[in-house]
mmCIF file of C-alpha atoms and ligand atoms in Angstrom:
data_model
loop_
_atom_site.group_PDB
_atom_site.id
_atom_site.type_symbol
_atom_site.label_atom_id
_atom_site.label_comp_id
_atom_site.label_asym_id
_atom_site.label_seq_id
_atom_site.Cartn_x
_atom_site.Cartn_y
_atom_site.Cartn_z
ATOM 1 C CA MET A 13 0.000 0.000 0.000
ATOM 2 C CA ALA A 14 1.213 3.523 -0.805
ATOM 3 C CA SER A 15 0.478 5.722 2.179
ATOM 4 C CA ILE A 16 -0.553 9.269 1.235
ATOM 5 C CA LEU A 17 -0.311 11.787 4.048
ATOM 6 C CA VAL A 18 -3.054 14.432 4.000
ATOM 7 C CA LEU A 19 -1.684 16.964 6.460
ATOM 8 C CA TYR A 20 -3.745 20.035 7.247
ATOM 9 C CA TYR A 21 -4.609 22.760 9.718
ATOM 10 C CA SER A 22 -8.146 24.007 10.115
ATOM 11 C CA VAL A 23 -10.007 26.088 12.672
ATOM 12 C CA GLY A 24 -13.388 26.638 11.046
ATOM 13 C CA GLY A 25 -13.621 23.292 9.252
ATOM 14 C CA SER A 26 -13.279 24.385 5.617
ATOM 15 C CA VAL A 27 -9.775 23.015 5.088
ATOM 16 C CA ARG A 28 -10.704 19.918 7.097
ATOM 17 C CA ARG A 29 -13.594 19.254 4.686
ATOM 18 C CA MET A 30 -11.232 19.716 1.750
ATOM 19 C CA ALA A 31 -8.748 17.318 3.364
ATOM 20 C CA GLU A 32 -11.481 14.702 3.677
ATOM 21 C CA LEU A 33 -12.304 15.117 -0.011
ATOM 22 C CA LEU A 34 -8.656 14.790 -1.021
ATOM 23 C CA ALA A 35 -8.479 11.650 1.117
ATOM 24 C CA GLU A 36 -11.569 10.353 -0.696
ATOM 25 C CA GLY A 37 -9.745 10.873 -3.993
ATOM 26 C CA VAL A 38 -6.683 9.051 -2.667
ATOM 27 C CA GLU A 39 -8.787 6.097 -1.528
ATOM 28 C CA ARG A 40 -10.317 5.776 -5.007
ATOM 29 C CA VAL A 41 -6.922 4.579 -6.253
ATOM 30 C CA PRO A 42 -6.408 0.851 -5.659
ATOM 31 C CA GLY A 43 -3.222 0.314 -3.675
ATOM 32 C CA ALA A 44 -3.264 3.762 -2.034
ATOM 33 C CA ALA A 45 -4.360 4.616 1.497
ATOM 34 C CA ALA A 46 -4.936 8.099 2.922
ATOM 35 C CA VAL A 47 -3.523 9.034 6.328
ATOM 36 C CA LEU A 48 -5.175 12.174 7.723
ATOM 37 C CA ARG A 49 -3.155 14.227 10.194
ATOM 38 C CA THR A 50 -3.413 17.709 11.636
ATOM 39 C CA VAL A 51 -1.148 20.006 13.662
ATOM 40 C CA PRO A 52 -1.770 21.749 16.994
ATOM 41 C CA ARG A 53 -2.338 25.471 17.381
ATOM 42 C CA VAL A 54 0.696 27.556 18.132
ATOM 43 C CA SER A 55 0.155 29.162 21.510
ATOM 44 C CA THR A 56 1.475 32.660 22.026
ATOM 45 C CA ARG A 57 0.385 32.791 25.666
ATOM 46 C CA ILE A 58 3.260 32.770 28.128
ATOM 47 C CA GLY A 59 3.115 29.413 29.822
ATOM 48 C CA GLY A 60 0.198 28.553 27.553
ATOM 49 C CA GLN A 61 -0.400 24.893 26.908
ATOM 50 C CA GLU A 62 -2.226 23.168 24.115
ATOM 51 C CA ASN A 63 -3.870 19.781 24.340
ATOM 52 C CA ALA A 64 -1.444 16.930 23.817
ATOM 53 C CA ILE A 65 -3.980 15.229 21.570
ATOM 54 C CA PRO A 66 -6.746 16.779 19.468
ATOM 55 C CA GLU A 67 -10.192 17.008 21.082
ATOM 56 C CA LYS A 68 -11.653 15.614 17.863
ATOM 57 C CA GLY A 69 -10.521 14.683 14.377
ATOM 58 C CA PRO A 70 -7.331 12.963 13.282
ATOM 59 C CA PRO A 71 -4.157 12.782 15.419
ATOM 60 C CA TYR A 72 -1.401 15.352 15.315
ATOM 61 C CA ALA A 73 1.281 14.620 12.739
ATOM 62 C CA GLU A 74 4.713 13.375 13.753
ATOM 63 C CA LEU A 75 7.807 13.814 11.608
ATOM 64 C CA GLU A 76 7.690 10.047 11.128
ATOM 65 C CA ASP A 77 4.418 10.494 9.219
ATOM 66 C CA LEU A 78 6.246 12.683 6.714
ATOM 67 C CA GLU A 79 9.044 10.175 6.408
ATOM 68 C CA ALA A 80 6.729 7.207 5.987
ATOM 69 C CA CYS A 81 4.458 8.683 3.330
ATOM 70 C CA ALA A 82 4.720 7.972 -0.393
ATOM 71 C CA GLY A 83 3.086 11.331 -1.152
ATOM 72 C CA LEU A 84 1.948 14.440 0.699
ATOM 73 C CA ALA A 85 -1.084 16.718 0.384
ATOM 74 C CA LEU A 86 -0.659 19.845 2.492
ATOM 75 C CA GLY A 87 -3.655 22.024 3.360
ATOM 76 C CA SER A 88 -3.883 25.350 5.180
ATOM 77 C CA PRO A 89 -6.318 28.215 5.574
ATOM 78 C CA THR A 90 -5.072 31.423 4.018
ATOM 79 C CA ARG A 91 -3.745 33.758 6.704
ATOM 80 C CA PHE A 92 -2.833 37.191 5.357
ATOM 81 C CA GLY A 93 -2.076 35.646 1.981
ATOM 82 C CA ASN A 94 0.127 32.950 3.454
ATOM 83 C CA MET A 95 -0.083 29.566 5.164
ATOM 84 C CA ALA A 96 -1.158 29.428 8.811
ATOM 85 C CA ALA A 97 1.584 29.557 11.459
ATOM 86 C CA PRO A 98 0.869 26.132 13.024
ATOM 87 C CA LEU A 99 1.532 24.366 9.745
ATOM 88 C CA LYS A 100 4.635 26.458 9.082
ATOM 89 C CA HIS A 101 5.779 25.708 12.631
ATOM 90 C CA PHE A 102 5.476 21.985 11.988
ATOM 91 C CA LEU A 103 7.395 22.266 8.708
ATOM 92 C CA ASP A 104 10.067 24.388 10.398
ATOM 93 C CA GLY A 105 10.685 21.411 12.658
ATOM 94 C CA SER A 106 11.506 19.148 9.726
ATOM 95 C CA GLY A 107 15.145 20.229 9.349
ATOM 96 C CA LEU A 108 16.586 16.837 10.211
ATOM 97 C CA LEU A 109 14.493 15.231 7.472
ATOM 98 C CA TRP A 110 15.760 17.893 5.066
ATOM 99 C CA GLN A 111 19.384 17.166 6.031
ATOM 100 C CA ARG A 112 18.876 13.497 5.192
ATOM 101 C CA GLY A 113 16.888 14.209 2.021
ATOM 102 C CA ALA A 114 14.162 12.018 3.473
ATOM 103 C CA LEU A 115 11.383 13.626 1.414
ATOM 104 C CA ALA A 116 13.333 14.125 -1.806
ATOM 105 C CA GLY A 117 11.611 12.620 -4.828
ATOM 106 C CA LYS A 118 8.211 12.217 -3.178
ATOM 107 C CA PRO A 119 5.215 13.824 -4.917
ATOM 108 C CA ALA A 120 3.302 16.565 -3.103
ATOM 109 C CA CYS A 121 0.427 18.983 -3.625
ATOM 110 C CA VAL A 122 -1.181 21.859 -1.724
ATOM 111 C CA PHE A 123 -4.683 23.158 -1.025
ATOM 112 C CA THR A 124 -6.235 26.133 0.759
ATOM 113 C CA SER A 125 -9.411 27.946 1.739
ATOM 114 C CA THR A 126 -10.080 31.693 1.976
ATOM 115 C CA GLY A 127 -12.724 33.987 3.382
ATOM 116 C CA THR A 128 -12.763 36.196 0.286
ATOM 117 C CA LEU A 129 -12.613 35.322 -3.385
ATOM 118 C CA HIS A 130 -9.473 37.297 -4.153
ATOM 119 C CA GLY A 131 -7.940 37.075 -0.699
ATOM 120 C CA GLY A 132 -4.762 35.229 -1.591
ATOM 121 C CA GLN A 133 -5.502 31.625 -2.565
ATOM 122 C CA GLU A 134 -2.772 31.614 -5.173
ATOM 123 C CA THR A 135 -0.143 33.353 -3.040
ATOM 124 C CA THR A 136 -0.867 30.908 -0.230
ATOM 125 C CA LEU A 137 -0.636 27.892 -2.509
ATOM 126 C CA LEU A 138 2.620 29.085 -4.058
ATOM 127 C CA SER A 139 4.165 29.889 -0.674
ATOM 128 C CA MET A 140 3.174 26.456 0.631
ATOM 129 C CA MET A 141 5.143 24.926 -2.226
ATOM 130 C CA LEU A 142 8.414 26.588 -1.198
ATOM 131 C CA PRO A 143 9.349 24.393 1.784
ATOM 132 C CA LEU A 144 8.275 21.335 -0.188
ATOM 133 C CA LEU A 145 10.630 22.305 -3.012
ATOM 134 C CA HIS A 146 13.448 22.801 -0.508
ATOM 135 C CA HIS A 147 12.786 19.260 0.648
ATOM 136 C CA GLY A 148 13.189 18.091 -2.941
ATOM 137 C CA MET A 149 9.577 17.030 -3.244
ATOM 138 C CA LEU A 150 7.972 16.794 -6.685
ATOM 139 C CA VAL A 151 5.295 19.480 -6.441
ATOM 140 C CA MET A 152 2.197 18.860 -8.517
ATOM 141 C CA GLY A 153 -0.567 21.258 -9.544
ATOM 142 C CA LEU A 154 -3.948 20.623 -11.121
ATOM 143 C CA PRO A 155 -4.130 20.394 -14.937
ATOM 144 C CA TYR A 156 -6.711 22.205 -17.075
ATOM 145 C CA THR A 157 -7.737 18.824 -18.388
ATOM 146 C CA GLN A 158 -10.012 19.028 -15.344
ATOM 147 C CA PRO A 159 -12.949 20.923 -16.937
ATOM 148 C CA GLU A 160 -13.993 22.331 -13.529
ATOM 149 C CA LEU A 161 -10.938 24.601 -13.594
ATOM 150 C CA ASN A 162 -12.515 26.513 -16.473
ATOM 151 C CA ALA A 163 -16.042 26.383 -15.116
ATOM 152 C CA THR A 164 -15.573 27.308 -11.469
ATOM 153 C CA ARG A 165 -17.029 30.559 -10.142
ATOM 154 C CA ALA A 166 -15.480 29.946 -6.707
ATOM 155 C CA GLY A 167 -12.283 28.091 -5.773
ATOM 156 C CA GLY A 168 -10.063 25.858 -7.876
ATOM 157 C CA THR A 169 -6.662 26.839 -9.304
ATOM 158 C CA PRO A 170 -3.924 25.184 -11.380
ATOM 159 C CA TYR A 171 -1.689 25.519 -8.312
ATOM 160 C CA GLY A 172 -3.952 23.352 -6.215
ATOM 161 C CA ALA A 173 -7.479 22.912 -4.937
ATOM 162 C CA SER A 174 -9.027 25.875 -3.171
ATOM 163 C CA HIS A 175 -12.281 26.898 -1.568
ATOM 164 C CA PHE A 176 -14.040 30.237 -1.235
ATOM 165 C CA ALA A 177 -15.557 29.888 2.232
ATOM 166 C CA GLY A 178 -17.060 33.369 2.604
ATOM 167 C CA LEU A 179 -16.425 35.917 5.334
ATOM 168 C CA GLY A 180 -18.304 33.808 7.867
ATOM 169 C CA ASP A 181 -16.394 30.705 6.772
ATOM 170 C CA ASP A 182 -19.802 29.177 6.238
ATOM 171 C CA GLN A 183 -20.044 28.423 2.505
ATOM 172 C CA PRO A 184 -20.115 24.699 1.756
ATOM 173 C CA VAL A 185 -17.527 23.286 -0.623
ATOM 174 C CA GLY A 186 -19.190 23.706 -4.042
ATOM 175 C CA ASP A 187 -19.495 21.059 -6.743
ATOM 176 C CA ASP A 188 -16.533 22.241 -8.833
ATOM 177 C CA GLU A 189 -14.368 22.737 -5.744
ATOM 178 C CA ARG A 190 -15.322 19.285 -4.487
ATOM 179 C CA THR A 191 -14.545 17.590 -7.802
ATOM 180 C CA LEU A 192 -11.154 19.316 -7.915
ATOM 181 C CA CYS A 193 -10.297 18.234 -4.353
ATOM 182 C CA ILE A 194 -11.093 14.620 -5.176
ATOM 183 C CA ALA A 195 -9.217 14.827 -8.490
ATOM 184 C CA GLN A 196 -6.168 16.264 -6.748
ATOM 185 C CA GLY A 197 -6.079 13.479 -4.152
ATOM 186 C CA ARG A 198 -6.553 10.876 -6.837
ATOM 187 C CA ARG A 199 -3.839 12.337 -9.044
ATOM 188 C CA LEU A 200 -1.379 12.493 -6.159
ATOM 189 C CA ALA A 201 -2.023 8.857 -5.261
ATOM 190 C CA GLU A 202 -1.685 7.703 -8.872
ATOM 191 C CA VAL A 203 1.650 9.474 -9.295
ATOM 192 C CA ALA A 204 2.923 8.224 -5.920
ATOM 193 C CA LEU A 205 2.100 4.659 -6.918
ATOM 194 C CA ARG A 206 3.761 5.033 -10.311
ATOM 195 C CA LEU A 207 6.901 6.442 -8.690
ATOM 196 C CA SER A 208 7.040 3.764 -6.017
ATOM 197 C CA ARG A 209 6.800 1.055 -8.711
ATOM 198 C CA ALA A 210 9.392 2.671 -11.007
HETATM 199 C C1 LIG B 322 -5.742 35.693 11.079
HETATM 200 C C2 LIG B 322 -6.542 35.375 9.845
HETATM 201 C C3 LIG B 322 -6.089 35.820 8.621
HETATM 202 C C4 LIG B 322 -6.820 35.576 7.459
HETATM 203 N N1 LIG B 322 -6.358 36.015 6.273
HETATM 204 C C5 LIG B 322 -7.113 35.868 5.163
HETATM 205 C C6 LIG B 322 -6.660 36.376 3.912
HETATM 206 O O1 LIG B 322 -5.551 36.887 3.770
HETATM 207 N N2 LIG B 322 -7.495 36.259 2.848
HETATM 208 C C7 LIG B 322 -8.728 35.665 2.941
HETATM 209 O O2 LIG B 322 -9.459 35.638 1.956
HETATM 210 N N3 LIG B 322 -9.153 35.113 4.110
HETATM 211 C C8 LIG B 322 -8.369 35.201 5.213
HETATM 212 N N4 LIG B 322 -8.781 34.653 6.392
HETATM 213 C C9 LIG B 322 -9.999 33.801 6.388
HETATM 214 C C10 LIG B 322 -9.652 32.302 6.308
HETATM 215 O O3 LIG B 322 -8.677 32.051 5.322
HETATM 216 C C11 LIG B 322 -10.906 31.491 5.946
HETATM 217 O O4 LIG B 322 -11.903 31.733 6.911
HETATM 218 C C12 LIG B 322 -10.632 30.006 5.808
HETATM 219 O O5 LIG B 322 -11.712 29.420 5.102
HETATM 220 C C13 LIG B 322 -10.471 29.302 7.163
HETATM 221 O O6 LIG B 322 -10.261 27.929 6.969
HETATM 222 P P1 LIG B 322 -10.712 26.880 8.091
HETATM 223 O O7 LIG B 322 -12.230 26.914 8.154
HETATM 224 O O8 LIG B 322 -10.236 25.548 7.619
HETATM 225 O O9 LIG B 322 -10.068 27.290 9.370
HETATM 226 C C14 LIG B 322 -8.045 34.858 7.544
HETATM 227 C C15 LIG B 322 -8.482 34.394 8.794
HETATM 228 C C16 LIG B 322 -7.747 34.647 9.917
HETATM 229 C C17 LIG B 322 -8.237 34.151 11.248
#
């Protein structure tokens, strides 16, 4: 089985829903299995403590999850046009993996959700690719052979799946966005399997 890590951070649930859809796409590929993981909040309170395990949802990711995966899908809400600090914090702790080239050659993709339509989906997606490229990962986008990329009136970019959640973070993932999430997970799993068999 090729294990595909779907690693995300989500507060309002939009990116979590996208992660579940990407995982659905992964699971549609025979021989691939999705592993959902999240990261804890970063506490800025002096002496502040976060729960050691999540109250609900998938477990927190360990560096071993990164090392063990055959492919990685990385999802974050857009925060001021960039990825959220907790996810960046987790990646900043992956220096030892980088030194060993442990992720080099593995396929990866990124996805995000925003409150506003032009609030930085593409900048976030591109900035999320940077640490993955430093790790030597093979970063994949979404091709325009997916007709939803041309049709969408909400999220969905060639840089990765995205979702326009609205200012209240209350818009459901639309049909085109949903199809693109599933297609992205599926594509990642297919490429990971091909690479692992090569
Ligand atoms: C501190 C902060 C910064 C944000 N920055 C942006 C932004 O730059 N552009 C945008 O459109 N939405 C922004 N948002 C809204 C979130 O990206 C949006 O609500 C997203 O769907 C949240 O995902 P989640 O439900 O998975 O937590 C921001 C939200 C917060 C709390």
